[in-house]
Coordinates of C-alpha atoms and ligand atoms in Angstrom, one line a residue:
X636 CA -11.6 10.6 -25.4
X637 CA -10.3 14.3 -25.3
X638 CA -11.0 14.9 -21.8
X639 CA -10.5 11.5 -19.9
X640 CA -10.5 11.2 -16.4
X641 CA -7.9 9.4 -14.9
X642 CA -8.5 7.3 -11.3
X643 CA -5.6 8.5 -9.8
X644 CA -2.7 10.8 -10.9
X645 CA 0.1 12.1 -9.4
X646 CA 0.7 15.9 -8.1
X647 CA 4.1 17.6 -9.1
X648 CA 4.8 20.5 -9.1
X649 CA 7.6 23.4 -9.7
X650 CA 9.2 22.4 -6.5
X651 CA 9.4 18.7 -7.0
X652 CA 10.9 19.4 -10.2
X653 CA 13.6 22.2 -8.4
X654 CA 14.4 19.1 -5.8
X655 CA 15.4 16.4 -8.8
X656 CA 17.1 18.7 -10.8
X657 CA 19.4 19.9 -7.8
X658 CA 20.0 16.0 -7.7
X659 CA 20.8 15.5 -11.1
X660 CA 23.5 18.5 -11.0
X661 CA 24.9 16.7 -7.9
X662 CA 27.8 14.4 -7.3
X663 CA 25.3 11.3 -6.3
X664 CA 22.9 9.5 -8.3
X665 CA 22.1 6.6 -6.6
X666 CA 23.0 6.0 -2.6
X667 CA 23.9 9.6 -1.5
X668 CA 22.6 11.9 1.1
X669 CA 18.8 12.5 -0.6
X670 CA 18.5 9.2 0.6
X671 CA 19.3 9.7 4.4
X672 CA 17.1 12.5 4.1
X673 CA 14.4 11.1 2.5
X674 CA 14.4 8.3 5.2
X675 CA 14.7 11.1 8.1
X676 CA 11.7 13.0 6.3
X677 CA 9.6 9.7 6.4
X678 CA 9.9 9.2 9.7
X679 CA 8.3 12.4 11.2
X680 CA 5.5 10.8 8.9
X681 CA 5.1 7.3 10.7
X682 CA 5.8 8.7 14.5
X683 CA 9.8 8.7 14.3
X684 CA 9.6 4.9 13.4
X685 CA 13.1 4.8 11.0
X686 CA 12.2 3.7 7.1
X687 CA 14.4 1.9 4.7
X688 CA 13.8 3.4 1.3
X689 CA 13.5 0.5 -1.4
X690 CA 12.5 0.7 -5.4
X691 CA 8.4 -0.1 -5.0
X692 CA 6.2 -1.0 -2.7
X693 CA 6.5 -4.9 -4.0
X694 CA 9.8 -4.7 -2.8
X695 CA 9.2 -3.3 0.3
X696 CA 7.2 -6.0 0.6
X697 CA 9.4 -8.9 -0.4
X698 CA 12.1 -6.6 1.6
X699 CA 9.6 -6.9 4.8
X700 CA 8.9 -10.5 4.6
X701 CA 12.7 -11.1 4.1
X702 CA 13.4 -9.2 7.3
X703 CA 10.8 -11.3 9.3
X704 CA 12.7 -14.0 8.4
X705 CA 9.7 -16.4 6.3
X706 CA 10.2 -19.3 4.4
X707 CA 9.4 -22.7 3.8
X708 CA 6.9 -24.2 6.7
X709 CA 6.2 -21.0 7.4
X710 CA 2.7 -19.4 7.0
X711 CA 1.7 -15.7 5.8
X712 CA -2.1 -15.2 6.7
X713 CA -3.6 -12.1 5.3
X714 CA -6.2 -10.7 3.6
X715 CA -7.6 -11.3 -0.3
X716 CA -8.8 -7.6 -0.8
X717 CA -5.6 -6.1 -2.3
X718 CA -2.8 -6.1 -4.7
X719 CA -1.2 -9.7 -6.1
X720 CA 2.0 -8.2 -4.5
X721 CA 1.4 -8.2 -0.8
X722 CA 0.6 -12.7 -1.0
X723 CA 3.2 -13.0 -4.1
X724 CA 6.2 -11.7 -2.2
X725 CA 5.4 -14.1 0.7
X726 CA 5.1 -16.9 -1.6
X727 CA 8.4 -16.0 -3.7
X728 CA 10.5 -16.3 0.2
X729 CA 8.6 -20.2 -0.2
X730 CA 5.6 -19.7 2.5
X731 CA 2.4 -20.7 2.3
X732 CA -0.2 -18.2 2.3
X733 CA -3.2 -18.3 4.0
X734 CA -5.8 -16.3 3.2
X735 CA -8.9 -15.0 5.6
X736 CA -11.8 -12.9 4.9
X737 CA -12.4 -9.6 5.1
X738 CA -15.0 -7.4 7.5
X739 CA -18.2 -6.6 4.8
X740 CA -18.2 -3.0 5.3
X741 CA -14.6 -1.5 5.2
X742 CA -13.5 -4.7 3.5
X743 CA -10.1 -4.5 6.0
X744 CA -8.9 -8.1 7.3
X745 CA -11.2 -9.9 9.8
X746 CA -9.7 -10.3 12.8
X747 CA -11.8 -13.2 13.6
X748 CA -11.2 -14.3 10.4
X749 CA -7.7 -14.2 11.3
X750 CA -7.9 -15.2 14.3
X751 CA -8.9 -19.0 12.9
X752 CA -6.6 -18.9 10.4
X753 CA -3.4 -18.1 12.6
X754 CA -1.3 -21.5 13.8
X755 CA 2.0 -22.0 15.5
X756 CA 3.8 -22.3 12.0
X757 CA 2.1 -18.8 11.2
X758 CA 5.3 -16.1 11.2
X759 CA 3.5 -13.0 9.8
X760 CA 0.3 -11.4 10.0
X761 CA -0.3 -8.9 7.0
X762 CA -3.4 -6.9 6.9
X763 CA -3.7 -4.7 4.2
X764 CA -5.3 -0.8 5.1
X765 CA -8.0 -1.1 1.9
X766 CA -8.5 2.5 0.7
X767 CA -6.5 4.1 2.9
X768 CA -8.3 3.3 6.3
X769 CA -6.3 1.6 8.6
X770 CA -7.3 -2.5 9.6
X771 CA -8.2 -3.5 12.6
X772 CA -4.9 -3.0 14.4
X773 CA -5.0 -3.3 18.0
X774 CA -7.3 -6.4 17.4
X775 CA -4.8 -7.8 14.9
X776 CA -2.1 -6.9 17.1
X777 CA -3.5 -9.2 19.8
X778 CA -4.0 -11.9 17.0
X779 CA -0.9 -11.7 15.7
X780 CA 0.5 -12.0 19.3
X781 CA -1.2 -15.0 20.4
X782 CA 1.0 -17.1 18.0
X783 CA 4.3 -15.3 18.1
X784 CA 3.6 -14.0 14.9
X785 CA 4.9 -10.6 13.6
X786 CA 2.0 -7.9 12.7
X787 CA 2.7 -6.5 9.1
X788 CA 1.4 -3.7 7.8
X789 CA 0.6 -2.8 3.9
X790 CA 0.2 0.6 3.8
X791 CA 0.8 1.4 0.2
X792 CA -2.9 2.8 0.2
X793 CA -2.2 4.5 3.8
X794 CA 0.6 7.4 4.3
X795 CA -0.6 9.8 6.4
X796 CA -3.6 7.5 7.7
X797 CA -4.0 7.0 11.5
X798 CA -5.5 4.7 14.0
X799 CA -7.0 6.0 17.3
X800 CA -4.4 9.0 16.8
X801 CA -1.1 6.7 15.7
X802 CA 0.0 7.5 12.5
X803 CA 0.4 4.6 10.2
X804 CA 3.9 3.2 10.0
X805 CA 4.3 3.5 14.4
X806 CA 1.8 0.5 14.4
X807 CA 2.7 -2.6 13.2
X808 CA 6.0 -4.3 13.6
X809 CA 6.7 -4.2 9.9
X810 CA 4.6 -1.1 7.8
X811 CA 5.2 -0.6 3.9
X812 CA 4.8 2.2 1.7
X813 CA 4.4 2.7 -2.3
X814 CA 5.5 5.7 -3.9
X815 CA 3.9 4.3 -7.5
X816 CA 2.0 7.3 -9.3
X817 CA -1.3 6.7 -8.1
X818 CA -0.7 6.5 -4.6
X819 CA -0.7 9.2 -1.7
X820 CA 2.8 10.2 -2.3
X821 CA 5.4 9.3 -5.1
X822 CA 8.8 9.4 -6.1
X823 CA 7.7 7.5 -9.7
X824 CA 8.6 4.3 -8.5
X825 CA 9.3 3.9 -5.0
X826 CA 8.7 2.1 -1.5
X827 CA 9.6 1.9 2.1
X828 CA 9.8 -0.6 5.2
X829 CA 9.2 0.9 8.4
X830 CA 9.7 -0.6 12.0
X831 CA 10.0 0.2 15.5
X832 CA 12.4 -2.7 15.8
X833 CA 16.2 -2.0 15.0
X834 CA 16.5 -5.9 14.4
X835 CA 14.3 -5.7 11.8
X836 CA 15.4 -2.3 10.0
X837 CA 18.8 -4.0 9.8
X838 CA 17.7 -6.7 7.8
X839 CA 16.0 -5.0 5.1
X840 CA 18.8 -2.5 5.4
X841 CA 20.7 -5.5 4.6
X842 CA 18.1 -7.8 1.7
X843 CA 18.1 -3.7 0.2
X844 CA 21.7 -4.2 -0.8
X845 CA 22.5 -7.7 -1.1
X846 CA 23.3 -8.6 2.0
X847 CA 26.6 -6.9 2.3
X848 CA 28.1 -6.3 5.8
X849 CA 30.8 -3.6 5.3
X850 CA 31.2 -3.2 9.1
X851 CA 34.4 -5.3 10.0
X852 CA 33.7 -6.0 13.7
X853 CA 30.7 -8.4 12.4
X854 CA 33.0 -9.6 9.1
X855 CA 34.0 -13.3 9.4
X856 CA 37.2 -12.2 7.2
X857 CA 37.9 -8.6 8.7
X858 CA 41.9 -8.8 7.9
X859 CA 41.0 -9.4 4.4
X860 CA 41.7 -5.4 3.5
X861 CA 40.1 -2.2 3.3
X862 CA 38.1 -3.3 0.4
X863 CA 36.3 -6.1 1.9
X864 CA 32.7 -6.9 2.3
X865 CA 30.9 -9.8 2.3
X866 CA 27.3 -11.5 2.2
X867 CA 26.2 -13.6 5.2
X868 CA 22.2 -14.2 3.7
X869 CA 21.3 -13.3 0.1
X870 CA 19.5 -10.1 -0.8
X871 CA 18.9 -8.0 -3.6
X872 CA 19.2 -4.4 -5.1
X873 CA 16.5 -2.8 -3.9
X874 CA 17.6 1.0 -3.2
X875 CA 16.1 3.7 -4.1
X876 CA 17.9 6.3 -6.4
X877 CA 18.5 9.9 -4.4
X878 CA 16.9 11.0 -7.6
X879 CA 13.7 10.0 -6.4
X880 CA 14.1 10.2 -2.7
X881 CA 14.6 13.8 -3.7
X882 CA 10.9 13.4 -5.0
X883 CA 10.1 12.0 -2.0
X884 CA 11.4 14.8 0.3
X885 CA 9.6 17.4 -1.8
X886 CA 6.2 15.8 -2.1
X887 CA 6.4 14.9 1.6
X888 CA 6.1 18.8 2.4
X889 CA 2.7 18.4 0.9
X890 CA 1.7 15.2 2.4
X891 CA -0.9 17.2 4.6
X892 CA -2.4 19.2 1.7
X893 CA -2.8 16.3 -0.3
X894 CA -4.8 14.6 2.5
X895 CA -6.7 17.7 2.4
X896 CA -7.8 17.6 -0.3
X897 CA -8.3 13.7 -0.6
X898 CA -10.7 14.0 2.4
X899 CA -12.8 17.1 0.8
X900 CA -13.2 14.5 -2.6
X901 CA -14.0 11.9 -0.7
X902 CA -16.9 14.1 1.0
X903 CA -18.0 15.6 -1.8
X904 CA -18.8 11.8 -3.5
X905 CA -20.5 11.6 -0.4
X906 CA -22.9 14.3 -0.6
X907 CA -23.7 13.4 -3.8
X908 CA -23.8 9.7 -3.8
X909 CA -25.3 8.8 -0.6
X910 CA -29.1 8.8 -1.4
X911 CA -28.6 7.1 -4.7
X912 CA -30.3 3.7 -4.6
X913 CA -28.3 1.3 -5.9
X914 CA -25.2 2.0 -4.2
X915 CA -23.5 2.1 -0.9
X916 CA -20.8 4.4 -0.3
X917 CA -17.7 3.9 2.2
X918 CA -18.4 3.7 5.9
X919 CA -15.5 4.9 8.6
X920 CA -14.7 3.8 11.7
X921 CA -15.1 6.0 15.1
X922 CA -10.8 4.9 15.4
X923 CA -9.9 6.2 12.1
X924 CA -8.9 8.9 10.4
X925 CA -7.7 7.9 7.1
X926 CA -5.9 9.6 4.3
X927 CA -8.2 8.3 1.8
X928 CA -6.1 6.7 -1.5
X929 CA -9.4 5.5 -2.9
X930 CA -13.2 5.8 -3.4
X931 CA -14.5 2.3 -3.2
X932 CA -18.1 2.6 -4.3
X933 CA -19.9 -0.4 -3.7
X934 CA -22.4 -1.4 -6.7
X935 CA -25.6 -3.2 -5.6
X936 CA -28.3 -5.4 -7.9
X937 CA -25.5 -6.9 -10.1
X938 CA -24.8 -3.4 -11.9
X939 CA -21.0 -3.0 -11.0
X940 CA -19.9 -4.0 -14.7
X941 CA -22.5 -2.2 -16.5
X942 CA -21.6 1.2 -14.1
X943 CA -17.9 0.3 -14.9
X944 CA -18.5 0.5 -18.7
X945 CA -20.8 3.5 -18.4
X946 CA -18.5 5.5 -17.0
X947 CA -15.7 4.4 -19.0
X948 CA -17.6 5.2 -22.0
X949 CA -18.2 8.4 -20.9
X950 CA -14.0 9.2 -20.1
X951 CA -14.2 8.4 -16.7
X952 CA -11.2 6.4 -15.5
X953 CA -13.0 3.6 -12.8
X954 CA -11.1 0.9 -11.8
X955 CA -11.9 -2.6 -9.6
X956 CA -9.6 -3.1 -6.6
X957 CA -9.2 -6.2 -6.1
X958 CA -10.0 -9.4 -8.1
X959 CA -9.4 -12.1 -4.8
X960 CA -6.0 -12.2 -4.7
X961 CA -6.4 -16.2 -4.6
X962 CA -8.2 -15.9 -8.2
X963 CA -5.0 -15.0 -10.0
X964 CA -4.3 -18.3 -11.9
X965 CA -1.0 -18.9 -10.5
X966 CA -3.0 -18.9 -6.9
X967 CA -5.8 -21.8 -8.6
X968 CA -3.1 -23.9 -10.0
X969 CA -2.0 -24.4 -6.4
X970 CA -5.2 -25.4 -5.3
X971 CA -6.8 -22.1 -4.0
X972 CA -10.4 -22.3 -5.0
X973 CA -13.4 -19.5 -5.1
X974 CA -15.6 -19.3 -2.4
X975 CA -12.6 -19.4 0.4
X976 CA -13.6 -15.8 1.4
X977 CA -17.4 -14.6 0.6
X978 CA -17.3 -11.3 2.2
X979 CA -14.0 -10.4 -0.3
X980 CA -16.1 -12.2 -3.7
X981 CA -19.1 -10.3 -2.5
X982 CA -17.2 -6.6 -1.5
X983 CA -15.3 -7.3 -5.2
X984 CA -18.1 -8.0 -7.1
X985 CA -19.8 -4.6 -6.2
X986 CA -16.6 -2.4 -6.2
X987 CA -16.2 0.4 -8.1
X988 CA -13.3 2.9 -7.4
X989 CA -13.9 6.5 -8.6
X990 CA -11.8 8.9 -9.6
X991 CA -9.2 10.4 -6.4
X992 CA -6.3 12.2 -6.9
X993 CA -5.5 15.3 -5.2
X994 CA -5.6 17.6 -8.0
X995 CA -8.8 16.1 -8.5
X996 CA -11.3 19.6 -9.4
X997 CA -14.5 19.9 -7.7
X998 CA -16.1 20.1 -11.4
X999 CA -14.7 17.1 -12.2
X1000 CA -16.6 15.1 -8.8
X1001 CA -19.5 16.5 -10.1
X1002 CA -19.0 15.5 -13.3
X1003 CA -18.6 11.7 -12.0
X1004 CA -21.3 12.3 -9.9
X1005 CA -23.6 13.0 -12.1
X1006 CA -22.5 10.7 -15.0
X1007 CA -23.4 7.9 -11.9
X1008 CA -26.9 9.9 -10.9
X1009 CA -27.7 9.6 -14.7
X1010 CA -26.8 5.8 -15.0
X1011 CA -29.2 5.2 -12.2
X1012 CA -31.9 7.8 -13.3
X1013 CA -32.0 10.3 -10.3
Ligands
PLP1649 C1 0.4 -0.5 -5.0 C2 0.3 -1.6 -4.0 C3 1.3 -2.5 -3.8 C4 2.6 -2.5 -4.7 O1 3.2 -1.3 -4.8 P1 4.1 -1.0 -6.1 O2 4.9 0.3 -5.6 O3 3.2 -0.8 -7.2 O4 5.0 -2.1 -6.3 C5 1.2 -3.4 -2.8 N1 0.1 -3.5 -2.1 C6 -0.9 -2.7 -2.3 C7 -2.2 -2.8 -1.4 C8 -0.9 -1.7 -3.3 O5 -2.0 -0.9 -3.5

């Protein structure tokens, strides 16, 4: 197809370009001062909450879950309605994950829902902000607290999202970011662990890189000479390249444009979609005011695949977020099984996620628009 439509794409322009090459001419390539910045830059993003930079928003993830400290007998509860990644990384630190269902309409984690699964082995809470609008946080928050349980935040769909006027990333205890392509912001690859809690921010500082404690007053060897550092808790390499933190700096300055336009998008499939029969399109709570990442379009009457395949045929890049997390194979063989959470099987089974990207032209929403009037004959 000569003219295909992607679902998402990333927006980069002259000055993103000007910021990696500066890099690249530079004396650092890896850990130097793009990364500081980009960390700095972040913050004025999530409230002033400080951000640990990592490679993707998996890692941030398995970053986050290392810094909360989960592993065997522990518990993760969180939500079905999103990407493998944010139950995978729980279940690589050894804990068991427990899945509850998702509200019907925004398809955000159920805080009742939750609120049955939590126990007293439960160490994290991780709702996932589906779309781009932020989860029921201050109910969560109370859910999470009533076990001693930290509050975790996946906001790979979310940058620049807000709840009752907080920006995403001053919520939760733990908030984490993608950078990937698609997503509101990039740097290629790229993630980030925010939190409010300098505890916290030192241990993914510290699972970034290993676990490697250069500071000699908390070395048990400190006399061992000035080359010394040492691991107290494994980690990984997880940091982020000032290449791409450079990236990050640059698209940053746009981070507000972007949501611009995401919103005008998103209205604009509204307008057009609204009185089609056959569909519903995505409701908003009074408390939020997200920075949309997607366009979940909800398929009625059985029709998702047949739209799917419609608009595919017709260069139109759709995709489906999410198959249950719980479905993946690797999920069943440990004894997950469908119908654990209806309200995600039924919210997946209609979904339908349109093209949203901020360069996104208003002729090409009406071109999807109107490829989906014509599949439904209006
Ligand atoms: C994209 C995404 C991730 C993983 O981020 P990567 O940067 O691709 O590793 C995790 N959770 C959700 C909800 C995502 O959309």
């Amino acid at each position: 197809m000569s003219d295909f439509l992607p679902y998402g794409r990333q927006s980069v322009n002259d000055d993103d370009i000007a910021a990696v090459a500066e890099v690249l001419r530079g004396d650092w390539l890896t850990t130097g001062p793009a990364v500081t910045r980009f960390e700095a830059d972040l913050a004025e993003h999530t409230g002033g909450t400080p951000a640990v930079a990592v490679t993707s928003g998996t890692a941030a993830l398995h970053v986050a879950y290392a810094a909360a400290g989960i592993g065997p007998g522990d518990e993760v509860v969180t939500t079905p309605l999103t990407f493998v990644a944010t139950a995978a990384t729980a279940a690589l630190h050894g804990a068991k994950v427990v899945f509850a269902d998702v509200e019907p309409d925004t398809g955000n984690l159920d805080p009742a829902a939750a609120h049955a699964a939590v126990t007293d082995r439960t160490k994290v809470l991780a709702a996932v902000d589906y779309a781009g609008h932020p989860a029921e946080l201050d109910q969560l928050r109370k859910v999470a607290d009533s076990v001693g349980a930290l509050l975790l935040e996946d906001a790979a769909h979310s940058l620049g999202s807000s709840w009752r006027g907080r920006p995403v990333g001053s919520l939760a205890d733990l908030t984490t970011f993608s950078f990937f392509a698609t997503k509101n912001l990039t740097t290629a690859e790229g993630g980030a662990v925010v939190s409010p809690s300098a505890e916290l921010v030192e241990q993914a500082r510290a699972f970034r890189n290993h676990g490697l404690v250069r500071d000699r007053a908390r070395q048990r060897y400190p006399d061992e000479g000035g080359w010394h550092q040492e691991v107290h808790a494994f980690g990984l390499n997880y940091r982020l390249p000032d290449v791409l933190c450079a990236l990050g700096s640059s698209q940053l300055r746009r981070l507000w444009a972007f949501k611009q336009r995401r919103a005008e998008i998103h209205a604009r499939y509204g307008e057009g979609l609204r009185d089609v029969p056959g569909v519903l399109t995505p409701v908003c709570r009074a408390e939020a005011d997200p920075m949309w990442h997607l366009y979940p379009l909800r398929v009625l009457d059985g029709r998702r695949r047949a739209l799917f395949d419609h608009l595919r045929a017709n260069g139109i890049g759709v995709q489906v977020n999410y198959i249950p997390a719980y479905w993946h194979p690797v999920f069943e063989d440990l004894g997950y099984r469908r119908g654990l959470c209806p309200n995600a099987e039924a919210y997946y089974a209609q979904e339908l996620s349109l093209p949203l990207f901020a360069d996104l032209s208003d002729a090409d929403v009406d071109r999807v628009i109107d490829t989906v009037r014509s599949f439904f004959g209006v």
